[in-house]
Tab-separated table of C-alpha atoms in Angstrom:
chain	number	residue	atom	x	y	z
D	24	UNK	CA	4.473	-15.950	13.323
D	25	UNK	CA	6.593	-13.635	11.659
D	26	UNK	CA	6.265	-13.021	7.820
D	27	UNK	CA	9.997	-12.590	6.953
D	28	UNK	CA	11.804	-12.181	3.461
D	29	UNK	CA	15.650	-12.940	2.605
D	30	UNK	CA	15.985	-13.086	6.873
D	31	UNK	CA	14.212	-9.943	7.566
D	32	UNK	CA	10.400	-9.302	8.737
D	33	UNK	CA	8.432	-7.579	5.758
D	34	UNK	CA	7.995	-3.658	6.074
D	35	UNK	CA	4.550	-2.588	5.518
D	36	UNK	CA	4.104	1.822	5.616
D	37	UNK	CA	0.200	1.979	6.296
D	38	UNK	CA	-1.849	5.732	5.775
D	39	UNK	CA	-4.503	7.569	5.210
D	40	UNK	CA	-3.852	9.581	1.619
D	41	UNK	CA	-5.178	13.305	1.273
D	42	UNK	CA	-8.073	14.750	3.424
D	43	UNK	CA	-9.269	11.708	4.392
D	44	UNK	CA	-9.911	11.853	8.141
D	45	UNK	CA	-11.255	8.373	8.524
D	46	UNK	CA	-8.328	6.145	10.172
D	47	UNK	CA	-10.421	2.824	11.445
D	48	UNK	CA	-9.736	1.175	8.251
D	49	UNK	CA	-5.840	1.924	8.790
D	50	UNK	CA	-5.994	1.016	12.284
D	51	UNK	CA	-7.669	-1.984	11.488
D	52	UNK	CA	-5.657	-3.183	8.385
D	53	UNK	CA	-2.067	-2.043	10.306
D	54	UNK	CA	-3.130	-4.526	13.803
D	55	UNK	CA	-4.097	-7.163	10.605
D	56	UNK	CA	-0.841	-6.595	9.204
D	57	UNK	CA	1.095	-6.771	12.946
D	58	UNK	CA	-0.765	-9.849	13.905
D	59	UNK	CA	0.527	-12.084	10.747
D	60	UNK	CA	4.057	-11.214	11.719
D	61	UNK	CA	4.606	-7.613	9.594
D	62	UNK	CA	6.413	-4.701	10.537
D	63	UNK	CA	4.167	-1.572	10.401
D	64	UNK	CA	5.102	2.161	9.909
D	65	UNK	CA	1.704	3.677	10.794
D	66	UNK	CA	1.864	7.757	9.465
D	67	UNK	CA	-1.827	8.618	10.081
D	68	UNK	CA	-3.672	10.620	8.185
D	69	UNK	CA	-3.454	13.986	6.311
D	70	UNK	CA	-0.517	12.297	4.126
D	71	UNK	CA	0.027	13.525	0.685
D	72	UNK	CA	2.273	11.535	-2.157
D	73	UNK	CA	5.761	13.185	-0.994
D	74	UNK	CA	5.193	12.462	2.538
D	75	UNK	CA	4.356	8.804	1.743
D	76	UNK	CA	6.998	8.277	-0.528
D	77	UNK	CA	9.515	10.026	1.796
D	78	UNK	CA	8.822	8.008	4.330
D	79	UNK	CA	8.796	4.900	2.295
D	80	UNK	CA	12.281	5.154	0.864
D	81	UNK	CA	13.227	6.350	4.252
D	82	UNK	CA	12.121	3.807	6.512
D	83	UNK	CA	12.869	0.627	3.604
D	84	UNK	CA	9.308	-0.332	3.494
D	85	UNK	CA	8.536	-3.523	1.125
D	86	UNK	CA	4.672	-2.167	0.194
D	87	UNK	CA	2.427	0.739	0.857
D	88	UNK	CA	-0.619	0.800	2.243
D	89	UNK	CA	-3.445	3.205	1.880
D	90	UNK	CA	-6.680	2.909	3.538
D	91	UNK	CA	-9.907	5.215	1.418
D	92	UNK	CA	-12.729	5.802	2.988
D	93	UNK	CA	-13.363	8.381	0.470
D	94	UNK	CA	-12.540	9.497	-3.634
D	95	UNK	CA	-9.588	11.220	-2.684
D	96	UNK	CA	-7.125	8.703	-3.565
D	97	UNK	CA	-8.172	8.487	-7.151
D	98	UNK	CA	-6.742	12.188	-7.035
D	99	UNK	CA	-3.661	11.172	-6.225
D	100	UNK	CA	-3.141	7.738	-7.572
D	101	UNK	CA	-0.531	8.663	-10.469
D	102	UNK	CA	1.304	10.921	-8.459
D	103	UNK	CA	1.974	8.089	-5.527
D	104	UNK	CA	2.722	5.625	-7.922
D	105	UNK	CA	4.845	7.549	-10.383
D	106	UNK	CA	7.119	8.784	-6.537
D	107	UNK	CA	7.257	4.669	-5.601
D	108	UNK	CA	8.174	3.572	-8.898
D	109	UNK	CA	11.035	5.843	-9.055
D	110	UNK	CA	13.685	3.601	-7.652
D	111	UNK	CA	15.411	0.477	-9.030
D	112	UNK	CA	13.365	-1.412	-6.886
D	113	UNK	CA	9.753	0.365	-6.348
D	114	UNK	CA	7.665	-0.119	-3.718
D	115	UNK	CA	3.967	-1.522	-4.595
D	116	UNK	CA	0.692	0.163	-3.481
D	117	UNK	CA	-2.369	-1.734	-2.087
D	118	UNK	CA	-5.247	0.433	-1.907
D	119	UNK	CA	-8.925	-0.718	0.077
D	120	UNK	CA	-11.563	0.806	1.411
D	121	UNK	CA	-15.385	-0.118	2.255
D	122	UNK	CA	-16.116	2.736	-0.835
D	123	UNK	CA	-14.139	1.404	-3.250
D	124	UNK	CA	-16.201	0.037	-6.330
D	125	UNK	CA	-15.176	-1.976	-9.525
D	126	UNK	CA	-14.725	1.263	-11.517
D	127	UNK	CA	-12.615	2.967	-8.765
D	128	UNK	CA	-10.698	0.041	-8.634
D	129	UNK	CA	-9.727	0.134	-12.392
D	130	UNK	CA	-9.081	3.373	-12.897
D	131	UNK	CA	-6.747	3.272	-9.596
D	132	UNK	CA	-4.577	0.311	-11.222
D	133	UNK	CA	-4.789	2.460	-14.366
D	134	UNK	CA	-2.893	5.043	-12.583
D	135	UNK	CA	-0.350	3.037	-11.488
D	136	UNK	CA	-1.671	1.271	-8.057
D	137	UNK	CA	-0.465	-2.140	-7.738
D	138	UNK	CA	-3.742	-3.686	-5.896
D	139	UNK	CA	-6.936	-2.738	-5.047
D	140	UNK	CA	-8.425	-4.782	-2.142
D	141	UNK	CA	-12.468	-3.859	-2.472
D	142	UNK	CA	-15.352	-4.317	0.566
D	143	UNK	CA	-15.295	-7.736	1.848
D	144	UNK	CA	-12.018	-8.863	1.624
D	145	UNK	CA	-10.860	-10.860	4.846
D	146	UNK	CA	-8.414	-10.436	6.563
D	147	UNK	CA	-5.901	-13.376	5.093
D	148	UNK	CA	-6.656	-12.166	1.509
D	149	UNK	CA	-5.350	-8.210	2.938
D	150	UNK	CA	-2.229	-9.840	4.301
D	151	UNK	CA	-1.294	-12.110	1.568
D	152	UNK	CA	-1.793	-9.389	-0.957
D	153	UNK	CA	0.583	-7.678	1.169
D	154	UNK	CA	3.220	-10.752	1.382
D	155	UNK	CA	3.184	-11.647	-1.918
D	156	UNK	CA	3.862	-7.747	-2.857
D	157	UNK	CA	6.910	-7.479	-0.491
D	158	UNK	CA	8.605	-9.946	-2.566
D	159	UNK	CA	11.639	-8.713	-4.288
D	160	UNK	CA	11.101	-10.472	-7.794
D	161	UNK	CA	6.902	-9.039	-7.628
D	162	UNK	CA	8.546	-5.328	-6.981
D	163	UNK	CA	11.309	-5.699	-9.884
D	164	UNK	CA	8.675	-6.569	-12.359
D	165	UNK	CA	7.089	-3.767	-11.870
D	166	UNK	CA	9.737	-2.113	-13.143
D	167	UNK	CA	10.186	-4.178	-15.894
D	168	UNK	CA	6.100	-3.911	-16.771
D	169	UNK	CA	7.076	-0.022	-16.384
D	170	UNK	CA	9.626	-0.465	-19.091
């Protein structure tokens, strides 16, 4: 099954932000991803903001994924999302991690991430956050809610 939008499969860039050296969650969530029919750009770990967002605009990704097995990514939150948000059509942010909590999880969409996906989440709910973020008409409003 391929998960396809206006005749082309759905791009999905999948990392590790920061000093975060944990990479099962990535691994994991990018074979998820691959297995319901999404292309994956896997860039490991050790990314920072530029890199990601580089990489993104480079490679026409539809949503970014970053996998947190620690803090870190609160660090960085605005940054990523202010460098994905700067085209006409930006590219959303899903966030998850087994330490994410409630509070982490607000304060990351405060900063501009689009989801957070916390502990527990299966595997369909990861990919149709995903799907339904690749859309075109999901990524222009968030322009328009950045208005």
């Amino acid at each position: 099954m391929s998960q396809t939008l206006n005749g082309r499969k759905i791009r999905a860039l999948v990392t590790v932000l920061g000093l975060d050296q944990h990479e099962a969650g990535a691994l994991a969530v990018s074979r998820m991803l691959r297995d319901a029919g999404i292309e994956v750009i896997y860039i490991g770990r050790f990314t920072l903001p530029e890199t990601i967002a580089e990489v993104a605009f480079q490679e026409d990704v539809d949503v970014v994924g970053i996998s947190a097995h620690s803090w870190e990514f609160l660090y960085y939150a605005r940054e990523l999302a202010d460098l994905l948000g700067a085209e006409d059509l930006p590219i959303p942010t899903v966030v998850g991690g087994s330490i994410v909590t409630e509070a982490d999880r607000l304060q990351a969409l405060e900063a501009g991430i689009t989801e957070v996906v916390l502990a527990g989440a299966t595997e369909q709910e990861i990919v149709e956050a995903f799907v339904r973020l690749a859309d075109p008409e999901a990524r222009r409003a968030l322009k328009t809610a950045d208005r």
